[in-house]
Short mmCIF file of C-alpha atoms in Angstrom, two decimals:
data_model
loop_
_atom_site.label_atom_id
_atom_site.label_comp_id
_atom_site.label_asym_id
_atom_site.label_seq_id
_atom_site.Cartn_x
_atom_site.Cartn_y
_atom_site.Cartn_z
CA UNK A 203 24.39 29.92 -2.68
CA UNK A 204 25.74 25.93 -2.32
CA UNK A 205 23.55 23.46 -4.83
CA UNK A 206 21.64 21.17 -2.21
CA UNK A 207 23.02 17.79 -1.77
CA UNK A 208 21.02 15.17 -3.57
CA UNK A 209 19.40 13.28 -1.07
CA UNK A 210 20.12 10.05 0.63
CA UNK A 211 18.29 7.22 1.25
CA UNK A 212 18.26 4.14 3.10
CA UNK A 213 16.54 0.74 1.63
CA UNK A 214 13.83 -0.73 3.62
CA UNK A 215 14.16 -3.59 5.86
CA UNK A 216 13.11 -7.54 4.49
CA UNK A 217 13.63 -7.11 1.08
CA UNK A 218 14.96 -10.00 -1.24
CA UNK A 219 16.34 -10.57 -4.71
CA UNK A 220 16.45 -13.47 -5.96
CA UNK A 221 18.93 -14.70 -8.96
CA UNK A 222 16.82 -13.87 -11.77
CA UNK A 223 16.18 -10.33 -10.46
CA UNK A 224 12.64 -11.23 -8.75
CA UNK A 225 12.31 -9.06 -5.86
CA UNK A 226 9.71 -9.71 -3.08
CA UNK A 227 9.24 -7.44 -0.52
CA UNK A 228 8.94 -9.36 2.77
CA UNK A 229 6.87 -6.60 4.81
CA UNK A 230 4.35 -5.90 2.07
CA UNK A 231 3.88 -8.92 -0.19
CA UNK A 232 4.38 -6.63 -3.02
CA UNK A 233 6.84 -8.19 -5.81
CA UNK A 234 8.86 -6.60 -8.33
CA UNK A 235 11.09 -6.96 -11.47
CA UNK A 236 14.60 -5.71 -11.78
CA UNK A 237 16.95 -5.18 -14.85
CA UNK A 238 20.00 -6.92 -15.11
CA UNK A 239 21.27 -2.99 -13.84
CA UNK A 240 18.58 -2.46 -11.07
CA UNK A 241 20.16 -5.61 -9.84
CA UNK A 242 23.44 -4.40 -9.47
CA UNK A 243 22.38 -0.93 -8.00
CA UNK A 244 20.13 -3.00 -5.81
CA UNK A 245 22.79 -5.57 -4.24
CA UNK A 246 25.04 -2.48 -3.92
CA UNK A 247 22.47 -0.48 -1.96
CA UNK A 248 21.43 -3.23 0.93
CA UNK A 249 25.31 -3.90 0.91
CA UNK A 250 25.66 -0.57 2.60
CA UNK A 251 26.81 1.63 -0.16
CA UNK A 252 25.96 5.23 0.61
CA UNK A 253 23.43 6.61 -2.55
CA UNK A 254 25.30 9.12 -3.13
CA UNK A 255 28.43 6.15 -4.22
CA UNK A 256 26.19 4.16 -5.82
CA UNK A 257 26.72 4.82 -9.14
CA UNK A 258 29.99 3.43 -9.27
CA UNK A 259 28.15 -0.35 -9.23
CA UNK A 260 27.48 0.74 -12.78
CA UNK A 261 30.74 1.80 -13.79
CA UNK A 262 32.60 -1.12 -12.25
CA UNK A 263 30.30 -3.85 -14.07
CA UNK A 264 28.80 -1.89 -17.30
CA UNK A 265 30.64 0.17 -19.86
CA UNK A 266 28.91 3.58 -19.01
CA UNK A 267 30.27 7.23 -18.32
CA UNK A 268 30.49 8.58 -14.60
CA UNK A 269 27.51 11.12 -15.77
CA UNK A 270 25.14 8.45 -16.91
CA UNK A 271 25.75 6.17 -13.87
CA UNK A 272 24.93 9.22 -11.79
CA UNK A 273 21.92 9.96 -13.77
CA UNK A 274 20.54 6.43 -13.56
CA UNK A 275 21.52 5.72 -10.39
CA UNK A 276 19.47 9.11 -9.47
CA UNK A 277 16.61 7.63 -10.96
CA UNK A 278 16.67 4.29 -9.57
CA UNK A 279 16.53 5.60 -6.23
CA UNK A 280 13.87 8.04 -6.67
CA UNK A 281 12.05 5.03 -7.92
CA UNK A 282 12.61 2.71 -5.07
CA UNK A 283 11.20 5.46 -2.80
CA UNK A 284 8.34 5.58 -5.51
CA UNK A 285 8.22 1.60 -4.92
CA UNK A 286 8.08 2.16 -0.96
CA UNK A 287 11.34 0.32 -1.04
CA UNK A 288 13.39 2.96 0.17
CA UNK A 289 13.30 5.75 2.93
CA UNK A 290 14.64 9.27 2.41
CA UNK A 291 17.13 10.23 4.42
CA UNK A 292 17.17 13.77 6.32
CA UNK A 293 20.35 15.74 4.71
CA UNK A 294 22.83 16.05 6.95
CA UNK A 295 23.10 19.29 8.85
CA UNK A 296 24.65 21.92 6.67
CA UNK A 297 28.21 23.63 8.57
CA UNK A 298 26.66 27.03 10.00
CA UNK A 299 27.64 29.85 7.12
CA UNK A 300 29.49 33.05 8.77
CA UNK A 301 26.74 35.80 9.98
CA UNK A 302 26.92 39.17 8.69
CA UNK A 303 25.11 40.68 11.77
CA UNK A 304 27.49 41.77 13.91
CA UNK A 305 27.35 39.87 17.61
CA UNK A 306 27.34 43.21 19.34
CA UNK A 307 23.55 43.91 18.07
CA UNK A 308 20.87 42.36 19.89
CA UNK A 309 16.90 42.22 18.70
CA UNK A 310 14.97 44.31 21.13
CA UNK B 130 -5.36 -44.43 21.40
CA UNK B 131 -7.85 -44.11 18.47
CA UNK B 132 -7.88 -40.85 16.53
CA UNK B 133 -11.04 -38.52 17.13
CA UNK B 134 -14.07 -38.49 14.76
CA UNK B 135 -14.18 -34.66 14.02
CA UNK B 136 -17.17 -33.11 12.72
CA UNK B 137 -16.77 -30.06 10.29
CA UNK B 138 -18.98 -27.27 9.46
CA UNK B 139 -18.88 -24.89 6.35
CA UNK B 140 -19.20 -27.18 3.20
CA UNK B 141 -20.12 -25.13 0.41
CA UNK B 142 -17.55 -23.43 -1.84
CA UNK B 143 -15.18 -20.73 -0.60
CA UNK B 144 -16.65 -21.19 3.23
CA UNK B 145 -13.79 -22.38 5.64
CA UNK B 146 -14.62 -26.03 5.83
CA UNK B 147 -12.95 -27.34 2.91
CA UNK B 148 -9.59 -25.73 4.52
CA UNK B 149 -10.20 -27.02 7.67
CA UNK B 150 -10.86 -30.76 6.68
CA UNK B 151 -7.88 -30.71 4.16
CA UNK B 152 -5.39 -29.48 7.45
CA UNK B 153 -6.65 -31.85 9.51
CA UNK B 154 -6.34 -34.90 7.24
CA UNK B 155 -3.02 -33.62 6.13
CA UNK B 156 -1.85 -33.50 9.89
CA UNK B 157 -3.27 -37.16 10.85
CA UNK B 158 -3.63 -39.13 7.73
CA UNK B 159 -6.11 -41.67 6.53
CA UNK B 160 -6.89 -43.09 10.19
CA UNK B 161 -8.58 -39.64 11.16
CA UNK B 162 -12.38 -39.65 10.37
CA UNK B 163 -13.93 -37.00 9.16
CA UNK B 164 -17.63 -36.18 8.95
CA UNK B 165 -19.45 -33.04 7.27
CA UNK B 166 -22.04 -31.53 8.99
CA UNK B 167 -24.30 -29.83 5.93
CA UNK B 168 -26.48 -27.59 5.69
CA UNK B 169 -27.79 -28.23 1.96
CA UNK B 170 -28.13 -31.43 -0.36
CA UNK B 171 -25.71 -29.75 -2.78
CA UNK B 172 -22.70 -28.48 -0.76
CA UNK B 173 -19.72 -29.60 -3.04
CA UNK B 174 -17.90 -31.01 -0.09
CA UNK B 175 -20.90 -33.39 1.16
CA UNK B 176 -19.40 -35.28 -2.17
CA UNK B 177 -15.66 -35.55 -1.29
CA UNK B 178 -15.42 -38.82 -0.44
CA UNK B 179 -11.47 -38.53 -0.08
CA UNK B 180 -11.97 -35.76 2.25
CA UNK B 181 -15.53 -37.00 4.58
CA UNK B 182 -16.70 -40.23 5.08
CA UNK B 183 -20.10 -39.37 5.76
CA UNK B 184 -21.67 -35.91 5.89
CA UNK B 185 -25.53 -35.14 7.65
CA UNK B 186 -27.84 -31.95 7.11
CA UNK B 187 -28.38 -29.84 10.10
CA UNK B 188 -30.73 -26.87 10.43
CA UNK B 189 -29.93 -23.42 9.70
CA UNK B 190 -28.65 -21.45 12.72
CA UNK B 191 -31.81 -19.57 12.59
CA UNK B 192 -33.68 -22.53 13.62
CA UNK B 193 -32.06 -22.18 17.29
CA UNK B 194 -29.87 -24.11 19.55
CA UNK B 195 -32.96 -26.37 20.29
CA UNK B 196 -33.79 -28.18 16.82
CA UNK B 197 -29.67 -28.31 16.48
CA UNK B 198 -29.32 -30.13 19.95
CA UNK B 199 -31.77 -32.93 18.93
CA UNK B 200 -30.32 -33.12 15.43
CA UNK B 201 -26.62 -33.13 16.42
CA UNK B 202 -28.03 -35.75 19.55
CA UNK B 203 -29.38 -38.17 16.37
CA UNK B 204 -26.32 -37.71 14.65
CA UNK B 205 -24.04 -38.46 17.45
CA UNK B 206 -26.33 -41.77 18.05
CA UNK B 207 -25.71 -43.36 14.98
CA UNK B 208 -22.28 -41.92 14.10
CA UNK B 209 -20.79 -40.89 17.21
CA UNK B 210 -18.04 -37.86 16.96
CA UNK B 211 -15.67 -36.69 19.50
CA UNK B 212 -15.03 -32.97 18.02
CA UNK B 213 -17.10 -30.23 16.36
CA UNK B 214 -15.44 -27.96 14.27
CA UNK B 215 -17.59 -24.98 13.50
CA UNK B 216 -16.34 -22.28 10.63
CA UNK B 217 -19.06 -20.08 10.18
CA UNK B 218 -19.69 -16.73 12.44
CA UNK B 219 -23.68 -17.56 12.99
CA UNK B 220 -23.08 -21.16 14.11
CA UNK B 221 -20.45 -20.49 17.06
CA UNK B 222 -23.36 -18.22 19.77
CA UNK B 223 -25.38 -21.70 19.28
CA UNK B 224 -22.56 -24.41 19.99
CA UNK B 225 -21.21 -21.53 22.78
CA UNK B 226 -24.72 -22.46 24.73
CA UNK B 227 -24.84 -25.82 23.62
CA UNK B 228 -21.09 -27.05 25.12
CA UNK B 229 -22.22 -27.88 28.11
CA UNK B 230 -25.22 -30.74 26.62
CA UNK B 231 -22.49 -31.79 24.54
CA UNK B 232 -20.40 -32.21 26.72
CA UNK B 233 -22.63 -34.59 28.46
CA UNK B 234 -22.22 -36.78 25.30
CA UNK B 235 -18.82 -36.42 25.09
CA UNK B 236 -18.62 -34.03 22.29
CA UNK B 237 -16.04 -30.91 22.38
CA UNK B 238 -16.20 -28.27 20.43
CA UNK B 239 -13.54 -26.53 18.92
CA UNK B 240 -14.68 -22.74 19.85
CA UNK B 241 -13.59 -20.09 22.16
CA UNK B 242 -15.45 -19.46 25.89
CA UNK B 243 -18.57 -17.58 25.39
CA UNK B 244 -17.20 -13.81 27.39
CA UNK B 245 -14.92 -13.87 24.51
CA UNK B 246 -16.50 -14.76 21.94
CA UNK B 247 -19.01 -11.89 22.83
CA UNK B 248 -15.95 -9.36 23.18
CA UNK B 249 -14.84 -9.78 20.28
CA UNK B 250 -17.92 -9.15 18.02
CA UNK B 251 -18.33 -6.29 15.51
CA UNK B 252 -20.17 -4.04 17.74
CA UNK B 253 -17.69 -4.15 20.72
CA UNK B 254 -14.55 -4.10 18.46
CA UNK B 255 -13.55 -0.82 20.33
CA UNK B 256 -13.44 -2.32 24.02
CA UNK B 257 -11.85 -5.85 22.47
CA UNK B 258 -9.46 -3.20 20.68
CA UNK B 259 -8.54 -1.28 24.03
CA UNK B 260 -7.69 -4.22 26.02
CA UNK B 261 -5.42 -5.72 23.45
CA UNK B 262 -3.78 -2.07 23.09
CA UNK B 263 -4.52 -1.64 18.79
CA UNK B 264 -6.12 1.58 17.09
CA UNK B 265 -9.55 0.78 15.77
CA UNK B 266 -11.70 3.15 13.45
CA UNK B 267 -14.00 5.02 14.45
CA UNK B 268 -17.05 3.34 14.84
CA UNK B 269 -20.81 3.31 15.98
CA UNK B 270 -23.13 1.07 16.18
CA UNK B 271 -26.59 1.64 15.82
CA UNK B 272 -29.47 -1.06 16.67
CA UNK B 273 -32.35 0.79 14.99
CA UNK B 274 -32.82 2.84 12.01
CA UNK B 275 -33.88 5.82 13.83
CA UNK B 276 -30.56 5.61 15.81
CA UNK B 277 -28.64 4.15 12.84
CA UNK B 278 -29.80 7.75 10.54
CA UNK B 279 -28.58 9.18 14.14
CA UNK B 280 -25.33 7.95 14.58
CA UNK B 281 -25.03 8.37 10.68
CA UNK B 282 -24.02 11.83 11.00
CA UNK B 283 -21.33 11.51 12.52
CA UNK B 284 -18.66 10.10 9.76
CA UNK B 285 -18.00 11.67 6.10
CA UNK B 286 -18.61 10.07 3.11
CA UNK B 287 -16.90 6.71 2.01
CA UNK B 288 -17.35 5.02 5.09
CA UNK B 289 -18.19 1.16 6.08
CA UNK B 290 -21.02 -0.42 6.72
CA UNK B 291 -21.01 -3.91 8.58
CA UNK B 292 -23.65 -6.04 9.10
CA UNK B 293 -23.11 -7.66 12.85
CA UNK B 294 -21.92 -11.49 11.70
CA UNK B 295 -20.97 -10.89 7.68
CA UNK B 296 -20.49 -8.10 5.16
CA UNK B 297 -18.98 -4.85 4.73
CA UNK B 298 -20.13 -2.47 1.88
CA UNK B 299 -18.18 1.06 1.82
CA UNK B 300 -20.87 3.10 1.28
CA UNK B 301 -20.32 6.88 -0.71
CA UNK B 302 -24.08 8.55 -0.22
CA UNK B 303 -27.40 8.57 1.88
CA UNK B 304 -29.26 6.22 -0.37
CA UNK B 305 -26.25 3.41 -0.65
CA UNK B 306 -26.11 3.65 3.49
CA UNK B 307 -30.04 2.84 3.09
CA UNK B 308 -29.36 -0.03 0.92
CA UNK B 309 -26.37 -1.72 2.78
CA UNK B 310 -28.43 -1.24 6.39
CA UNK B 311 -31.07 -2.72 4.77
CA UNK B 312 -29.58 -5.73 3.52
CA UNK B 313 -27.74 -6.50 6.55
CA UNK B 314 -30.83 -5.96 8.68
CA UNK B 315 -32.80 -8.46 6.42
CA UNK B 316 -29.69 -11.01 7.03
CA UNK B 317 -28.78 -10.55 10.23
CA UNK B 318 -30.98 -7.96 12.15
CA UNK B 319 -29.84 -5.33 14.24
CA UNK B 320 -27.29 -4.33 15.43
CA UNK B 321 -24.98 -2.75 12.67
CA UNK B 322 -22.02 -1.21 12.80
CA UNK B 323 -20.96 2.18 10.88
CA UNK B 324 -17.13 2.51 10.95
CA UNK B 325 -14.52 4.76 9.25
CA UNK B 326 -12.38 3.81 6.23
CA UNK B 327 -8.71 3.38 6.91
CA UNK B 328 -6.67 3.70 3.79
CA UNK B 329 -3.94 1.83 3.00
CA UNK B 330 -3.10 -1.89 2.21
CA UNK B 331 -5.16 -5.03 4.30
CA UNK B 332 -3.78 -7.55 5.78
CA UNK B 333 -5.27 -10.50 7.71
CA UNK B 334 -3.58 -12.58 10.21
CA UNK B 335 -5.10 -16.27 10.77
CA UNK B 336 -3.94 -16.79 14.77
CA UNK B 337 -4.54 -19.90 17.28
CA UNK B 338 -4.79 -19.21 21.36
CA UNK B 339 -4.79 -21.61 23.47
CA UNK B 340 -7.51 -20.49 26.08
CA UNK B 341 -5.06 -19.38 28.61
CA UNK B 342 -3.69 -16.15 27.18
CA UNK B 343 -0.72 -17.67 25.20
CA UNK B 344 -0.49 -17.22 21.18
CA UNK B 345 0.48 -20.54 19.95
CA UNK B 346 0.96 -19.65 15.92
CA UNK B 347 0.13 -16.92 13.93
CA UNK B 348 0.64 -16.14 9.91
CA UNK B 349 -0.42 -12.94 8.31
CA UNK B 350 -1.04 -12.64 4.62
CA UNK B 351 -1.44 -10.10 2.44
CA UNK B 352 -4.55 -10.08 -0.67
CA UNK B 353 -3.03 -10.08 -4.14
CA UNK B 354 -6.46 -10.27 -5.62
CA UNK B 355 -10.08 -9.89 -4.30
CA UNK B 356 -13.43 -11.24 -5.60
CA UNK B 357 -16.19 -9.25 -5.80
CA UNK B 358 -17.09 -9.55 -2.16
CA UNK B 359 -13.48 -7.79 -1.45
CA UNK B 360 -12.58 -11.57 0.46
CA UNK B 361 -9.25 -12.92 -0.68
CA UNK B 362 -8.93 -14.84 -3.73
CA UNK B 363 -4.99 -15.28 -3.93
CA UNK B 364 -2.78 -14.16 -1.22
CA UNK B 365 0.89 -14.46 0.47
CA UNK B 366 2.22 -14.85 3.61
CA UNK B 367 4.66 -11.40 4.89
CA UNK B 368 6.91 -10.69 7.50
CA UNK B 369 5.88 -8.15 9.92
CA UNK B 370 6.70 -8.46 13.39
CA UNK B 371 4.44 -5.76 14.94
CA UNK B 372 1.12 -7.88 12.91
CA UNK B 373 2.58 -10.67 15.23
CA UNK B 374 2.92 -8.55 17.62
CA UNK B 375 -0.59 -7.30 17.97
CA UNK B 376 -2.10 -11.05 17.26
CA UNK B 377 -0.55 -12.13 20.67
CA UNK B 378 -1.84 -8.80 22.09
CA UNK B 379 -5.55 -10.26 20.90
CA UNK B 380 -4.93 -13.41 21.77
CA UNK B 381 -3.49 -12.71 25.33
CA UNK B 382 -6.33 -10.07 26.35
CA UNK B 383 -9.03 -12.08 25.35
CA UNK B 384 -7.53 -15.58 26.67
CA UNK B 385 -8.84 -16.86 23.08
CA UNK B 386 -9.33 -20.36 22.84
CA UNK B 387 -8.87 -21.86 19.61
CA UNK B 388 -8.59 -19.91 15.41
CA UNK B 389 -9.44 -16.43 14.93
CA UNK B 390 -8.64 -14.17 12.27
CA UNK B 391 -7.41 -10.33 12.73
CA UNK B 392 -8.37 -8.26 9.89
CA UNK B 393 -6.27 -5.15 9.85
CA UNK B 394 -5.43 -2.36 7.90
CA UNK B 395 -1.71 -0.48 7.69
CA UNK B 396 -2.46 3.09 7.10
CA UNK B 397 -1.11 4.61 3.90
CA UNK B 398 0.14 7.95 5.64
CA UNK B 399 1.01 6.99 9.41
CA UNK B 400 2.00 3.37 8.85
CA UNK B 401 0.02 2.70 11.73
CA UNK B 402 -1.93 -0.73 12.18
CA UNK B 403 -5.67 -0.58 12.80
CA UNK B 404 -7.59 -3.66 13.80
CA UNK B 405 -11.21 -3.66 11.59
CA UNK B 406 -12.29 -6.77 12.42
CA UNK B 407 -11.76 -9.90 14.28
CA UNK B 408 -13.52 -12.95 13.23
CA UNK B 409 -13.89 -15.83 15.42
CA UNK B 410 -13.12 -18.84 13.19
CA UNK B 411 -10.72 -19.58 10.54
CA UNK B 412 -10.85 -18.17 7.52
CA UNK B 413 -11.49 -19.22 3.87
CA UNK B 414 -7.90 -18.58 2.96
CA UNK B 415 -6.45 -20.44 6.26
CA UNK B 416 -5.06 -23.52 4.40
CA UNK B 417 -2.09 -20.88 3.67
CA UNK B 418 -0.96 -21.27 6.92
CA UNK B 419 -0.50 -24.89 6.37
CA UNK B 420 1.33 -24.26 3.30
CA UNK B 421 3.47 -21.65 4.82
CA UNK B 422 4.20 -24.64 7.93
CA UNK B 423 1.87 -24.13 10.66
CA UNK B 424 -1.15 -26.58 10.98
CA UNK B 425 -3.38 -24.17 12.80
CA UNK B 426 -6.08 -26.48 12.67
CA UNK B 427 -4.38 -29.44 13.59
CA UNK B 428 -3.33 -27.94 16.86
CA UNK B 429 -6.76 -25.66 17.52
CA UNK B 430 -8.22 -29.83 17.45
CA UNK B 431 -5.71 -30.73 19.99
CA UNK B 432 -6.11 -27.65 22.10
CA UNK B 433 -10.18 -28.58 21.85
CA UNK B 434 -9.24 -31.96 22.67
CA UNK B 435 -7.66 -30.48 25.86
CA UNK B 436 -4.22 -31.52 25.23
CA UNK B 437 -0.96 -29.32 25.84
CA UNK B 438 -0.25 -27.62 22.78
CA UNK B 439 3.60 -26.41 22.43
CA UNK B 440 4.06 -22.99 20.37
CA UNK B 441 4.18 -23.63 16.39
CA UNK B 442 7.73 -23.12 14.74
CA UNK B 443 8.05 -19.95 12.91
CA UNK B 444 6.19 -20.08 9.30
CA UNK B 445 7.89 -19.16 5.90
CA UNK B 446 7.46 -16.08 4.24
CA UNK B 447 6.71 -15.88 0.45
CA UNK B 448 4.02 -18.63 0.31
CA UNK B 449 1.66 -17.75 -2.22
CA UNK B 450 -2.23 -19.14 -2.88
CA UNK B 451 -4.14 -18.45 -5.81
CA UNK B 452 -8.06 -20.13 -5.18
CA UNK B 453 -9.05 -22.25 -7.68
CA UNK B 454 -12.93 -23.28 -8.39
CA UNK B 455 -13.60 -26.61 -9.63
CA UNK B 456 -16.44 -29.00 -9.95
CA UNK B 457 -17.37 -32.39 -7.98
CA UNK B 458 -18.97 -34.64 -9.41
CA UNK B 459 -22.00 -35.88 -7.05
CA UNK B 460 -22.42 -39.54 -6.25
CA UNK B 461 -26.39 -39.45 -7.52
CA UNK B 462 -27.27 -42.06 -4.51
CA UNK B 463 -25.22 -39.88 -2.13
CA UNK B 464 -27.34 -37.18 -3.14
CA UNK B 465 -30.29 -39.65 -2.67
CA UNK B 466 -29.49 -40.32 0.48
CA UNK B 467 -29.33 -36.61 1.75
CA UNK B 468 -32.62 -35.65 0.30
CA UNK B 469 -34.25 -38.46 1.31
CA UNK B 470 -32.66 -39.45 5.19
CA UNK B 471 -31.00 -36.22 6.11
CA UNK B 472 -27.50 -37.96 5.91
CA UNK B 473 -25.14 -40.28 3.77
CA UNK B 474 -22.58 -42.78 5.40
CA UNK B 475 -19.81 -44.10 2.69
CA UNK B 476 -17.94 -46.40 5.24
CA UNK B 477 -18.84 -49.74 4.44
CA UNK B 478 -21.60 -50.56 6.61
CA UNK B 479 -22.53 -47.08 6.87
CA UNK B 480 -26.31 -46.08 6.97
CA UNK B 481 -28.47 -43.60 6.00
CA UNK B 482 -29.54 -41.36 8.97
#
């Protein structure tokens, strides 16, 4: 059986990050730090980068391996949606896999 | 035209007062006068002589409209005033059935009509809630104990307890219901209100009507920190259009006249809004909305002065407040003069009354 996709996510609306990586949430009041990293996953993610690309902001800008920037990029999300910063994303529907009951045989 | 002599109540520390007087001379300078109207010698803002030029004692709310009519009548002779400003929940029923004698001297009063001021109280929160279209809590309200042990039985453990002008205790077992009934009942009387716990984040939006249905500003903050009372002791102004939303909802069903404040709570699972509480003045933390660019007091004086108030611009987001507590050092023959005549007048000239 196919591994499940990792999920998506979307960020939430009204949130900005400032310069020095001060993030205030404009909905909730809630503020937040974010690494000198966080930032860059960050400005990728309301820039309209699908989740699933997003670790590539860390390989353009930092000198880290494709499987770490996954990893990390992983986490970061997972924490936004921890932070209430970010919404989960249904999967997208997955293609229909061929039936082994043959079409001739009909429940009672 | 000369600027108004406004008359503001709720002088001692962390009551509204303070906010209001600091908006108002903000919006209209040194010209504007200002007078306190006190209800103790040693309210800390009887002393600010940068904020009030004179300040009087009046009687407790308790006392009745009739011994405040005669006192405010006294006042008014030897320091006229062309506004009252009330910020405290137990004052506003009184001035409501007063307006019309003050009127007759010439006095406004900076308070909504009298159907919706009733509407809007803690025990007919539901019906105010309906009309404006928001989810409320469950709630009850009971105006005896028999009916208050009665009515008890229908929430589970936490739930609220509110006394009918001030206080909320969230109450966890028979005995602390007991206690919070009884404290409210010795403060206020009957009724009381039980209502459910929402849980999820507070917010409360400060709001200004102009008596004809339209919302003319609105800012809603979120607490960073609480005191011990649970009221708001640092807070920050937030974007949310459906809080906005909902204020001009209030403000439009209940034709409000004048500063109210929604208290609402944003429910941790469904996101929903839920309105717990509107008060009918402005609230401690309402010099916020000044910061954050709406002088909701300025314009809830104009709107009580009867003039036509244009909607406020849109406030900024991200203004924080953090209350501070300091001490004022009391003018001993100002303090003199309140003990001894009721009332101290720092204008040059000025009496003792």
């Amino acid at each position: 059986m196919a591994d499940s996709p990792p999920p998506l996510y979307r960020p939430r609306p009204r949130l900005e990050l400032r310069p020095s990586g001060f993030l205030l949430d404009r909905s909730s009041g809630e503020t937040f730090t974010l690494s000198e990293t966080a930032q860059a996953l960050f400005r990728a993610f309301v820039d309209g980068t699908p989740s699933d690309s997003l670790w590539q902001a860390l390989t353009a800008d930092f000198a880290v391996d494709e499987q770490v920037a996954r990893r990390d990029a992983e986490a970061f999300l997972r924490q936004l949606k921890a932070a209430g910063l970010a919404r989960e994303e249904p999967p997208p529907e997955l293609a229909a896999e061929p039936s082994l009951i043959d079409p001739g045989v009909q429940n009672a | 035209m000369r600027e108004p002599t406004v008359a503001v109540t709720g002088l001692s520390p962390l009551q509204p007062g303070r906010a209001v007087l600091r908006a108002l001379r903000e919006a209209m300078g040194p010209s504007l006068r200002l007078i306190g109207l006190s209800y103790d010698c040693l309210e800390p803002t009887n002393y600010e002589a940068d904020l009030i030029e004179a300040s009087y004692l009046i009687p407790y709310p308790h006392q009745g409209s009739g011994p405040l009519l005669d006192r405010l009548r006294q006042i008014h002779s030897e320091k006229p005033f062309d506004v009252i400003f009330p910020t405290l929940d137990t004052e506003l029923p009184l001035l409501s059935r007063l307006e019309g004698e003050l009127g007759d001297l010439g006095v406004k009063v900076a308070i909504p009509d009298a159907e919706s001021l009733a509407l809007r109280s803690k025990a007919r929160l539901p019906e105010a809630a309906e009309r404006a279209g928001a989810l409320v809590p469950y709630s009850r309200v009971a105006h005896s104990w028999e009916q208050m042990w009665k009515v008890c039985r229908d929430f589970a453990f936490p739930f609220f307890v509110k006394g009918q002008y001030f206080g909320a205790t969230l109450v966890h077992n028979g005995a602390a219901v007991e206690a919070a009934v009884g404290r409210y009942v010795a403060d206020w009387g009957f009724p009381v209100v039980l209502q459910n716990q929402v849980k999820g984040p507070e917010y409360d939006v400060i709001a200004l009507g102009d008596g004809r249905g339209e919302l003319l500003g609105a800012v809603p903050m979120k607490k960073l920190q609480l005191d011990d009372k649970a009221k708001a002791w640092g807070g920050i102004t937030v974007e949310d259009p459906e809080m906005l939303a909902l204020a001009r909802q209030v403000v439009s069903s209940l034709r409000w006249r004048g500063i109210l404040e929604l208290e609402l709570m944003r429910h941790q699972e469904s996101d929903e809004i839920y309105l717990i509480e509107i008060n009918p003045r402005v609230p401690a933390w309402g010099y916020l909305a000044v910061a954050a660019g709406q002088n909701l007091m300025h314009a809830a004086l104009r709107v009580a002065l009867g003039e036509e108030v244009a909607p406020l611009p849109p406030y900024r987001v991200g203004v924080m407040h953090a209350r501070q507590c300091f001490d004022v050092v009391c003018d001993l023959d100002d303090y003199e003069a309140l003990v001894m005549h009721g009332g101290v007048d720092r204008r040059p000239g000025g009496g003792r009354s």
